[in-house]
Short mmCIF file of C-alpha atoms and ligand atoms in Angstrom, two decimals:
data_model
loop_
_atom_site.label_atom_id
_atom_site.label_comp_id
_atom_site.label_asym_id
_atom_site.label_seq_id
_atom_site.Cartn_x
_atom_site.Cartn_y
_atom_site.Cartn_z
CA MET A 293 -6.52 6.60 29.00
CA THR A 294 -2.85 5.65 29.06
CA THR A 295 -2.13 2.13 27.88
CA LEU A 296 1.07 0.15 28.02
CA LEU A 297 1.46 -2.69 25.50
CA LEU A 298 4.03 -5.32 26.43
CA GLY A 299 5.72 -7.78 24.08
CA GLN A 300 8.69 -7.95 21.76
CA THR A 301 9.03 -4.59 20.01
CA LEU A 302 10.63 -3.65 16.72
CA SER A 303 11.31 -0.13 15.54
CA PHE A 304 13.56 1.41 12.94
CA SER A 305 16.19 4.05 13.67
CA ALA A 306 17.29 4.01 10.03
CA ASN A 307 16.47 2.39 6.70
CA PRO A 308 17.84 -1.19 6.58
CA TRP A 309 18.22 -0.83 2.79
CA GLN A 310 20.71 1.99 3.41
CA VAL A 311 22.59 0.97 6.59
CA PRO A 312 23.47 -2.41 8.16
CA VAL A 313 20.45 -4.11 9.72
CA ASP A 314 21.95 -4.04 13.23
CA ASP A 315 22.27 -0.26 13.01
CA ALA A 316 18.82 0.22 11.52
CA VAL A 317 16.64 -1.90 13.80
CA GLN A 318 15.87 -1.70 17.49
CA HIS A 319 14.49 -4.99 18.73
CA VAL A 320 13.62 -5.35 22.42
CA ARG A 321 12.76 -8.84 23.59
CA ARG A 322 10.74 -7.59 26.56
CA GLY A 323 9.65 -4.22 25.30
CA ALA A 324 6.78 -1.80 25.81
CA VAL A 325 4.84 0.84 23.91
CA LEU A 326 3.03 3.60 25.78
CA ILE A 327 -0.11 4.90 24.06
CA ASP A 328 -2.13 7.94 25.04
CA GLY A 329 -4.58 10.13 23.13
CA GLY A 330 -4.14 8.20 19.90
CA LEU A 331 -0.36 8.65 19.85
CA ILE A 332 2.66 6.57 20.74
CA ARG A 333 4.22 8.40 23.70
CA ALA A 334 7.17 6.16 24.53
CA VAL A 335 8.88 2.96 23.40
CA GLY A 336 11.43 1.14 25.53
CA PRO A 337 12.19 -1.80 27.80
CA ALA A 338 9.10 -3.05 29.64
CA ASP A 339 10.60 -2.71 33.12
CA ASP A 340 11.60 0.92 32.52
CA LEU A 341 8.21 1.97 31.18
CA LYS A 342 6.28 0.08 33.86
CA THR A 343 8.25 1.93 36.55
CA LYS A 344 7.91 5.28 34.83
CA TYR A 345 4.16 4.96 34.12
CA PRO A 346 2.70 2.95 37.03
CA GLU A 347 -0.83 4.22 36.32
CA ALA A 348 -0.94 2.90 32.75
CA LYS A 349 -3.33 0.09 31.95
CA ILE A 350 -1.24 -2.90 30.87
CA THR A 351 -2.02 -5.18 27.94
CA ASP A 352 0.55 -7.97 27.93
CA TYR A 353 1.09 -9.73 24.60
CA GLY A 354 3.75 -12.05 26.02
CA ASP A 355 6.18 -13.18 23.34
CA HIS A 356 4.24 -11.64 20.43
CA LEU A 357 5.84 -8.96 18.26
CA ILE A 358 4.55 -5.38 18.41
CA ILE A 359 5.27 -3.29 15.29
CA ALA A 360 3.75 -0.40 13.36
CA GLY A 361 0.58 -1.25 11.42
CA PHE A 362 1.07 -2.38 7.84
CA ILE A 363 0.65 0.17 5.07
CA ASP A 364 -0.57 -0.94 1.67
CA SER A 365 0.72 1.62 -0.82
CA HIS A 366 -1.44 0.52 -3.80
CA ALA A 367 -4.73 -1.39 -3.85
CA HIS A 368 -8.13 -1.37 -5.58
CA PHE A 369 -10.85 -1.71 -2.95
CA SER A 370 -13.39 -2.13 -5.76
CA GLN A 371 -11.70 -5.38 -6.86
CA THR A 372 -12.24 -7.15 -3.54
CA ALA A 373 -14.91 -9.45 -4.98
CA ILE A 374 -12.88 -10.52 -8.02
CA ILE A 375 -9.59 -11.33 -6.29
CA ALA A 376 -8.07 -14.60 -7.55
CA SER A 377 -9.78 -14.65 -10.95
CA TRP A 378 -8.20 -17.19 -13.24
CA GLY A 379 -6.08 -17.20 -16.30
CA LYS A 380 -5.67 -13.73 -17.83
CA ARG A 381 -2.93 -11.25 -18.48
CA LEU A 382 -3.39 -7.57 -17.65
CA ILE A 383 -5.49 -6.21 -20.52
CA ASP A 384 -7.72 -9.29 -20.78
CA TRP A 385 -7.95 -9.41 -16.99
CA LEU A 386 -9.16 -5.80 -16.94
CA ASN A 387 -11.73 -6.40 -19.67
CA THR A 388 -12.94 -9.79 -18.45
CA TYR A 389 -13.09 -9.42 -14.71
CA THR A 390 -12.23 -5.93 -13.50
CA PHE A 391 -14.25 -3.58 -15.66
CA PRO A 392 -17.53 -5.53 -15.35
CA GLU A 393 -17.09 -5.62 -11.57
CA GLU A 394 -16.22 -1.92 -11.32
CA THR A 395 -19.35 -1.06 -13.33
CA ARG A 396 -21.39 -2.17 -10.31
CA PHE A 397 -20.10 0.67 -8.13
CA HIS A 398 -22.57 3.22 -9.47
CA ASP A 399 -24.82 1.53 -6.90
CA ALA A 400 -24.01 3.27 -3.62
CA LYS A 401 -25.36 0.35 -1.61
CA TYR A 402 -23.11 -2.17 -3.32
CA ALA A 403 -20.14 0.20 -3.01
CA ALA A 404 -20.77 0.55 0.73
CA GLN A 405 -21.02 -3.20 1.19
CA VAL A 406 -17.70 -3.84 -0.57
CA ALA A 407 -15.98 -0.98 1.29
CA GLU A 408 -16.99 -2.58 4.60
CA THR A 409 -15.72 -5.98 3.53
CA TYR A 410 -12.49 -4.50 2.16
CA LEU A 411 -11.64 -2.62 5.35
CA ASP A 412 -12.51 -5.57 7.57
CA LEU A 413 -10.22 -7.78 5.50
CA ASN A 414 -7.48 -5.16 5.70
CA LEU A 415 -7.79 -4.92 9.47
CA SER A 416 -7.80 -8.66 9.98
CA ASN A 417 -4.49 -8.65 8.10
CA GLY A 418 -3.01 -5.81 10.15
CA ILE A 419 -3.29 -3.20 7.38
CA THR A 420 -4.07 0.10 9.09
CA THR A 421 -3.52 2.39 6.10
CA ALA A 422 -4.04 1.83 2.38
CA CYS A 423 -3.83 4.03 -0.68
CA ALA A 424 -6.70 2.78 -2.80
CA TYR A 425 -8.18 3.27 -6.23
CA CYS A 426 -11.95 3.59 -6.12
CA THR A 427 -13.94 3.46 -9.39
CA ILE A 428 -15.06 6.25 -11.71
CA HIS A 429 -18.19 6.64 -9.57
CA PRO A 430 -18.22 9.30 -6.85
CA GLU A 431 -20.42 6.86 -4.88
CA SER A 432 -17.43 4.52 -4.60
CA VAL A 433 -15.29 7.24 -3.05
CA ASP A 434 -18.00 8.22 -0.59
CA ALA A 435 -18.43 4.57 0.38
CA TYR A 436 -14.69 4.07 0.89
CA PHE A 437 -14.10 7.16 2.99
CA THR A 438 -17.31 6.75 4.99
CA ALA A 439 -16.31 3.21 6.00
CA ALA A 440 -12.74 4.34 6.79
CA GLN A 441 -13.95 7.28 8.85
CA LYS A 442 -16.23 5.01 10.88
CA ARG A 443 -13.22 2.88 11.79
CA GLY A 444 -10.96 5.85 12.64
CA LEU A 445 -8.48 4.80 9.97
CA ARG A 446 -5.86 6.85 8.19
CA MET A 447 -6.87 6.05 4.61
CA MET A 448 -6.02 7.48 1.25
CA GLY A 449 -7.71 7.10 -2.09
CA GLY A 450 -9.54 8.66 -4.96
CA LYS A 451 -11.91 8.40 -7.88
CA VAL A 452 -10.46 6.64 -10.90
CA MET A 453 -10.46 8.85 -13.97
CA MET A 454 -10.85 7.11 -17.33
CA ASP A 455 -12.47 8.47 -20.44
CA ARG A 456 -11.52 5.90 -23.11
CA ASN A 457 -10.80 2.22 -23.67
CA ALA A 458 -13.29 1.17 -21.03
CA PRO A 459 -16.87 -0.10 -21.45
CA ASP A 460 -20.07 1.91 -21.37
CA GLY A 461 -20.96 2.82 -17.83
CA LEU A 462 -17.32 2.95 -16.86
CA ARG A 463 -16.08 6.10 -18.52
CA ASP A 464 -16.16 9.66 -17.31
CA THR A 465 -15.19 12.61 -19.50
CA ALA A 466 -12.27 14.96 -19.15
CA GLN A 467 -14.65 17.56 -17.72
CA SER A 468 -16.71 15.32 -15.44
CA GLY A 469 -13.59 13.49 -14.21
CA TYR A 470 -12.07 16.82 -13.30
CA ASP A 471 -15.23 18.22 -11.72
CA ASP A 472 -16.09 15.08 -9.75
CA SER A 473 -12.52 14.66 -8.51
CA LYS A 474 -12.39 18.26 -7.39
CA ALA A 475 -15.69 18.00 -5.53
CA LEU A 476 -14.62 14.74 -3.83
CA LEU A 477 -11.25 16.19 -2.94
CA ARG A 478 -12.93 19.20 -1.31
CA LYS A 479 -15.31 16.90 0.52
CA TRP A 480 -12.81 14.40 1.90
CA HIS A 481 -9.23 15.66 1.81
CA GLY A 482 -7.97 16.37 5.32
CA LYS A 483 -11.21 15.27 6.95
CA ASP A 484 -10.31 13.30 10.11
CA ARG A 485 -7.53 10.94 8.99
CA LEU A 486 -8.53 10.79 5.33
CA SER A 487 -6.70 12.12 2.32
CA TYR A 488 -7.75 12.37 -1.27
CA VAL A 489 -5.49 11.03 -4.00
CA ILE A 490 -5.89 12.21 -7.61
CA THR A 491 -6.24 8.96 -9.58
CA PRO A 492 -5.92 8.74 -13.37
CA ARG A 493 -6.06 4.95 -13.89
CA PHE A 494 -3.22 4.70 -16.44
CA ALA A 495 -2.25 6.28 -19.73
CA PRO A 496 -4.25 3.91 -22.01
CA THR A 497 -7.60 4.75 -20.40
CA SER A 498 -7.27 8.53 -20.52
CA THR A 499 -7.33 10.83 -23.54
CA GLU A 500 -4.74 13.54 -23.78
CA THR A 501 -7.47 16.00 -22.83
CA GLN A 502 -8.15 14.09 -19.63
CA LEU A 503 -4.47 13.78 -18.73
CA GLU A 504 -4.09 17.50 -19.27
CA ALA A 505 -7.07 18.27 -17.04
CA THR A 506 -5.68 15.91 -14.42
CA GLY A 507 -2.33 17.68 -14.45
CA ALA A 508 -4.15 20.99 -14.05
CA LEU A 509 -6.14 19.63 -11.11
CA TRP A 510 -3.01 18.37 -9.36
CA ALA A 511 -1.30 21.72 -9.91
CA GLN A 512 -4.21 23.36 -8.09
CA PHE A 513 -4.03 20.89 -5.20
CA PRO A 514 -0.33 19.98 -4.87
CA ASP A 515 -0.96 18.91 -1.29
CA CYS A 516 -2.74 15.79 -2.63
CA LEU A 517 -0.92 12.70 -3.84
CA MET A 518 -1.41 11.50 -7.43
CA GLN A 519 -1.39 7.78 -8.20
CA THR A 520 -1.32 5.81 -11.42
CA HIS A 521 0.12 2.67 -13.05
CA LEU A 522 3.39 2.60 -14.96
CA SER A 523 5.16 -0.06 -17.07
CA GLU A 524 3.46 -3.12 -15.64
CA GLN A 525 3.25 -5.49 -18.59
CA SER A 526 4.81 -5.75 -22.07
CA GLU A 527 1.52 -5.55 -24.03
CA GLU A 528 0.49 -2.49 -22.03
CA ILE A 529 3.80 -0.76 -22.77
CA ALA A 530 3.41 -1.47 -26.51
CA TRP A 531 -0.13 -0.07 -26.34
CA VAL A 532 1.12 3.14 -24.70
CA ARG A 533 3.71 3.46 -27.46
CA ASP A 534 0.92 3.25 -30.07
CA LEU A 535 -1.35 5.67 -28.26
CA PHE A 536 1.33 8.28 -27.56
CA PRO A 537 3.78 8.01 -30.49
CA ASP A 538 5.29 11.42 -29.77
CA GLN A 539 6.51 10.46 -26.30
CA GLN A 540 9.89 8.79 -25.92
CA ASP A 541 8.72 6.30 -23.28
CA TYR A 542 5.88 5.50 -20.87
CA LEU A 543 7.04 7.80 -18.08
CA ALA A 544 7.34 10.66 -20.57
CA VAL A 545 3.57 10.54 -21.10
CA TYR A 546 3.02 11.33 -17.44
CA GLU A 547 5.84 13.87 -17.40
CA HIS A 548 4.30 15.66 -20.38
CA PHE A 549 1.04 16.20 -18.50
CA GLY A 550 2.61 17.20 -15.16
CA LEU A 551 1.86 13.85 -13.54
CA THR A 552 5.26 13.04 -12.03
CA GLY A 553 7.34 14.43 -9.18
CA PRO A 554 6.96 14.60 -5.41
CA GLY A 555 3.59 13.13 -4.44
CA ALA A 556 3.30 10.89 -7.50
CA VAL A 557 2.95 7.20 -6.58
CA LEU A 558 3.71 5.01 -9.57
CA GLY A 559 2.46 1.43 -9.26
CA HIS A 560 4.43 -1.54 -10.65
CA SER A 561 7.16 0.26 -12.67
CA ILE A 562 8.74 -3.03 -13.72
CA TYR A 563 10.15 -2.30 -17.17
CA LEU A 564 11.92 1.03 -16.75
CA SER A 565 14.64 2.28 -19.05
CA ASP A 566 17.74 3.91 -17.58
CA ARG A 567 16.24 7.26 -18.47
CA GLU A 568 13.02 6.46 -16.66
CA TRP A 569 14.84 5.26 -13.52
CA SER A 570 16.94 8.43 -13.41
CA ALA A 571 13.97 10.68 -14.12
CA ILE A 572 11.98 9.07 -11.30
CA ARG A 573 14.87 9.54 -8.89
CA ASP A 574 15.58 13.10 -9.96
CA GLY A 575 11.91 14.08 -10.07
CA GLY A 576 11.00 12.71 -6.63
CA SER A 577 8.16 10.31 -7.52
CA SER A 578 7.54 7.25 -5.34
CA LEU A 579 7.11 3.65 -6.45
CA ALA A 580 4.73 0.94 -5.24
CA HIS A 581 6.02 -2.65 -5.40
CA CYS A 582 3.11 -5.05 -6.06
CA PRO A 583 4.79 -8.47 -5.93
CA THR A 584 1.81 -10.85 -5.68
CA SER A 585 0.10 -9.02 -8.54
CA ASN A 586 3.22 -9.00 -10.67
CA ALA A 587 3.47 -12.77 -10.22
CA PHE A 588 -0.26 -13.51 -10.46
CA ILE A 589 -0.97 -11.53 -13.65
CA GLY A 590 2.39 -12.63 -15.04
CA SER A 591 3.79 -9.11 -15.25
CA GLY A 592 7.42 -9.49 -14.22
CA LEU A 593 10.08 -8.90 -11.60
CA PHE A 594 10.27 -5.42 -10.07
CA ASN A 595 13.81 -4.42 -9.13
CA ALA A 596 13.37 -3.44 -5.47
CA THR A 597 17.11 -3.47 -4.85
CA LYS A 598 17.75 -0.94 -7.61
CA ALA A 599 14.91 1.29 -6.39
CA HIS A 600 16.48 1.39 -2.93
CA GLU A 601 20.03 1.81 -4.24
CA MET A 602 18.73 4.84 -6.11
CA LYS A 603 17.04 6.03 -2.89
CA ILE A 604 13.62 6.16 -4.55
CA PRO A 605 10.88 5.98 -1.88
CA THR A 606 9.29 2.57 -2.42
CA GLY A 607 6.28 1.10 -0.70
CA LEU A 608 4.95 -2.42 -0.58
CA ALA A 609 1.49 -3.06 -1.99
CA THR A 610 -1.10 -5.81 -2.24
CA ASP A 611 -2.62 -4.41 -5.46
CA VAL A 612 -5.82 -6.24 -4.55
CA GLY A 613 -7.47 -7.67 -6.71
CA GLY A 614 -4.72 -8.05 -9.38
CA GLY A 615 -2.73 -8.97 -6.31
CA SER A 616 -3.67 -12.37 -4.96
CA SER A 617 -3.69 -11.71 -1.21
CA PHE A 618 -4.90 -9.27 1.43
CA SER A 619 -2.04 -10.38 3.66
CA MET A 620 0.97 -8.09 3.91
CA LEU A 621 2.86 -11.10 5.29
CA ARG A 622 2.12 -12.99 2.06
CA THR A 623 3.01 -9.83 0.13
CA MET A 624 6.39 -9.65 1.90
CA ALA A 625 6.91 -13.35 1.10
CA SER A 626 6.20 -12.63 -2.55
CA ALA A 627 8.65 -9.70 -2.52
CA TYR A 628 11.22 -12.09 -1.06
CA GLU A 629 10.54 -14.67 -3.79
CA ILE A 630 10.79 -12.07 -6.53
CA GLY A 631 14.05 -10.89 -5.00
CA GLN A 632 15.31 -14.47 -5.13
CA LEU A 633 14.34 -14.76 -8.80
CA ARG A 634 16.43 -11.64 -9.42
CA GLY A 635 19.35 -12.98 -7.37
CA ASP A 636 18.73 -10.75 -4.32
CA ALA A 637 17.90 -12.31 -0.94
CA LEU A 638 16.03 -9.51 0.80
CA HIS A 639 16.53 -9.37 4.55
CA PRO A 640 13.39 -9.67 6.72
CA ALA A 641 14.18 -6.19 8.07
CA GLN A 642 14.05 -4.83 4.53
CA LEU A 643 10.71 -6.54 3.92
CA LEU A 644 9.26 -5.19 7.18
CA TRP A 645 10.57 -1.72 6.33
CA MET A 646 8.83 -1.73 2.94
CA ALA A 647 5.55 -2.84 4.59
CA THR A 648 5.64 -0.03 7.17
CA GLN A 649 7.98 2.97 7.07
CA GLY A 650 8.85 2.47 3.39
CA SER A 651 5.21 2.62 2.38
CA ALA A 652 4.64 5.57 4.73
CA ASP A 653 7.51 7.48 3.12
CA ALA A 654 6.31 6.62 -0.38
CA LEU A 655 2.90 8.05 0.59
CA HIS A 656 4.39 11.16 2.25
CA VAL A 657 3.04 10.27 5.70
CA GLY A 658 6.34 8.98 7.05
CA ASN A 659 6.27 11.48 9.92
CA LYS A 660 2.82 10.31 11.06
CA ILE A 661 2.75 6.51 10.77
CA GLY A 662 4.98 3.57 9.85
CA ASN A 663 7.24 3.22 12.88
CA LEU A 664 7.04 2.54 16.60
CA VAL A 665 8.49 5.80 17.87
CA ALA A 666 7.22 8.46 20.24
CA GLY A 667 5.01 11.03 18.53
CA ARG A 668 3.65 8.77 15.78
CA GLU A 669 -0.01 7.90 15.54
CA ALA A 670 -0.77 4.69 17.42
CA ASP A 671 -1.55 2.36 14.50
CA ILE A 672 -0.05 -0.88 15.68
CA VAL A 673 -0.13 -4.55 14.81
CA VAL A 674 0.70 -7.41 17.15
CA ILE A 675 2.05 -10.57 15.54
CA ASP A 676 1.98 -14.10 16.89
CA MET A 677 5.19 -15.64 15.62
CA ALA A 678 3.98 -19.20 16.22
CA SER A 679 0.48 -18.94 14.74
CA THR A 680 0.28 -22.34 13.02
CA PRO A 681 1.84 -25.75 13.68
CA VAL A 682 4.22 -25.49 10.73
CA ILE A 683 5.48 -22.07 11.84
CA GLU A 684 5.66 -23.11 15.47
CA GLN A 685 7.86 -26.15 14.83
CA ARG A 686 10.09 -24.07 12.58
CA VAL A 687 10.43 -21.25 15.12
CA LYS A 688 11.51 -23.65 17.85
CA ARG A 689 14.85 -23.87 16.05
CA ALA A 690 15.30 -20.11 15.72
CA GLU A 691 18.58 -18.86 17.11
CA ASP A 692 17.91 -15.16 16.78
CA PHE A 693 15.02 -12.77 16.21
CA TRP A 694 15.31 -12.80 12.40
CA GLU A 695 15.03 -16.59 12.36
CA GLN A 696 12.02 -16.21 14.62
CA ILE A 697 10.13 -13.74 12.38
CA PHE A 698 11.10 -15.03 8.92
CA PRO A 699 8.89 -18.18 9.01
CA THR A 700 5.90 -15.96 9.80
CA ILE A 701 6.75 -13.69 6.88
CA MET A 702 6.96 -16.69 4.55
CA LEU A 703 4.15 -18.84 5.95
CA GLY A 704 1.94 -16.51 7.96
CA ASP A 705 -1.50 -15.09 7.21
CA ASP A 706 -4.31 -13.41 9.15
CA ARG A 707 -4.02 -16.07 11.86
CA ALA A 708 -0.71 -14.45 12.82
CA ILE A 709 -2.35 -11.08 13.51
CA SER A 710 -3.17 -11.26 17.19
CA ALA A 711 -4.22 -7.62 17.72
CA VAL A 712 -4.61 -4.38 15.80
CA TRP A 713 -4.63 -0.92 17.36
CA VAL A 714 -6.02 1.97 15.32
CA ASN A 715 -5.38 5.53 16.43
CA GLY A 716 -4.76 4.29 19.96
CA SER A 717 -7.80 2.04 20.24
CA ASN A 718 -7.82 -1.73 20.23
CA ARG A 719 -9.97 -2.92 17.33
CA ALA A 720 -11.31 -5.74 19.47
CA ASP A 721 -12.70 -3.38 22.16
N1 GUN B 212 -3.51 -1.10 -14.83
C1 GUN B 212 -4.61 -0.34 -15.02
N2 GUN B 212 -5.60 -0.69 -14.19
C2 GUN B 212 -5.11 -1.67 -13.43
C3 GUN B 212 -5.66 -2.44 -12.36
O1 GUN B 212 -6.80 -2.27 -11.94
N3 GUN B 212 -4.85 -3.38 -11.83
C4 GUN B 212 -3.58 -3.57 -12.25
N4 GUN B 212 -2.83 -4.50 -11.67
N5 GUN B 212 -3.05 -2.88 -13.25
C5 GUN B 212 -3.80 -1.93 -13.83
ZN1 ZN B 213 -3.23 -1.37 -9.45
#
């Protein structure tokens, strides 16, 4: 069935980090998006599309904003139940809250229950794609992809590999990590809208043998992404230096084992040396900016401006549950605040880019999702830009579109998400 969504529309014709916002963004105050067969077929002024497609079923969202669904470029679905746990820095936080919780995912029933909750929370926040870490248990991956498949979502993720510095019940071995990952990859990668991501947790929890096996696995399946954590917190970086004394820096550990380059998604990446920045740019890895997590766990201030100046593909990420929110609006607000602390006032267009097309590019699906343009998959979010009294009274003073959307970015949450379309279907239907 052909459907025509009416409302304000926003699409990108270019990257607002690279060209002036007015040249990068198409905003239509009375716009329309034509959907058919799971794809966006046309985007334009409402009157034009109504005339051209008189048979289309109309859903009128009035003054609400229609944009591409949000894309979370780094999250841990298995940490849903421990989000907002108090008082620790990274290594203590992992040992105190995260590892005990992840141990529970050997239980397929528990894994399935959390996967359902996680995806429902994502959808209520307008997140239509995420790139998630599961746990070491194959059951967790099956639970995640089964729940995603049921909802018709484009989802990415993989089994965490870790064979040291984790408690009993939460370690694989170099061999079993390799074998299980390969079997899961064969089972899920490319099935419907799902893709498998090779997932060594981070350098401290893998032996050299495991990192070597992981590099070999990725070399066999270069079509898959590979995700890991890099340079998130000072104690972690010192630990990596102790564990890998022969490597010149943190990134060099991954480079040594063939775990960088196009398709690598490096979470956090806060404390990079000049060499590491250049090597990431030259090698073609992507970065995932996790602002609420970096603030919540006390990690530091990622330099989003530098990443974009260097033209490194950079996505926005909740990093649930080190991150403190499922809301990509709250995550954009946090990115804005971190920009301010660095002396950079990020434009709302730049924040929206990172949450959609920027994340899509970082995850190598930028030709499929992330923008409201003809030919993309119809993953769409509709935003009420006056969803609470405080936002509404603020928006009444707005003199242009950016003043209208910015209060929702700063103050909005799931109440601002008025509809979500997944693969051309309304989630509410
Ligand atoms: N580094 C290694 N594992 C994790 C994790 O689960 N969350 C965060 N934020 N950092 C990590
Ligand atoms: Zn993470």
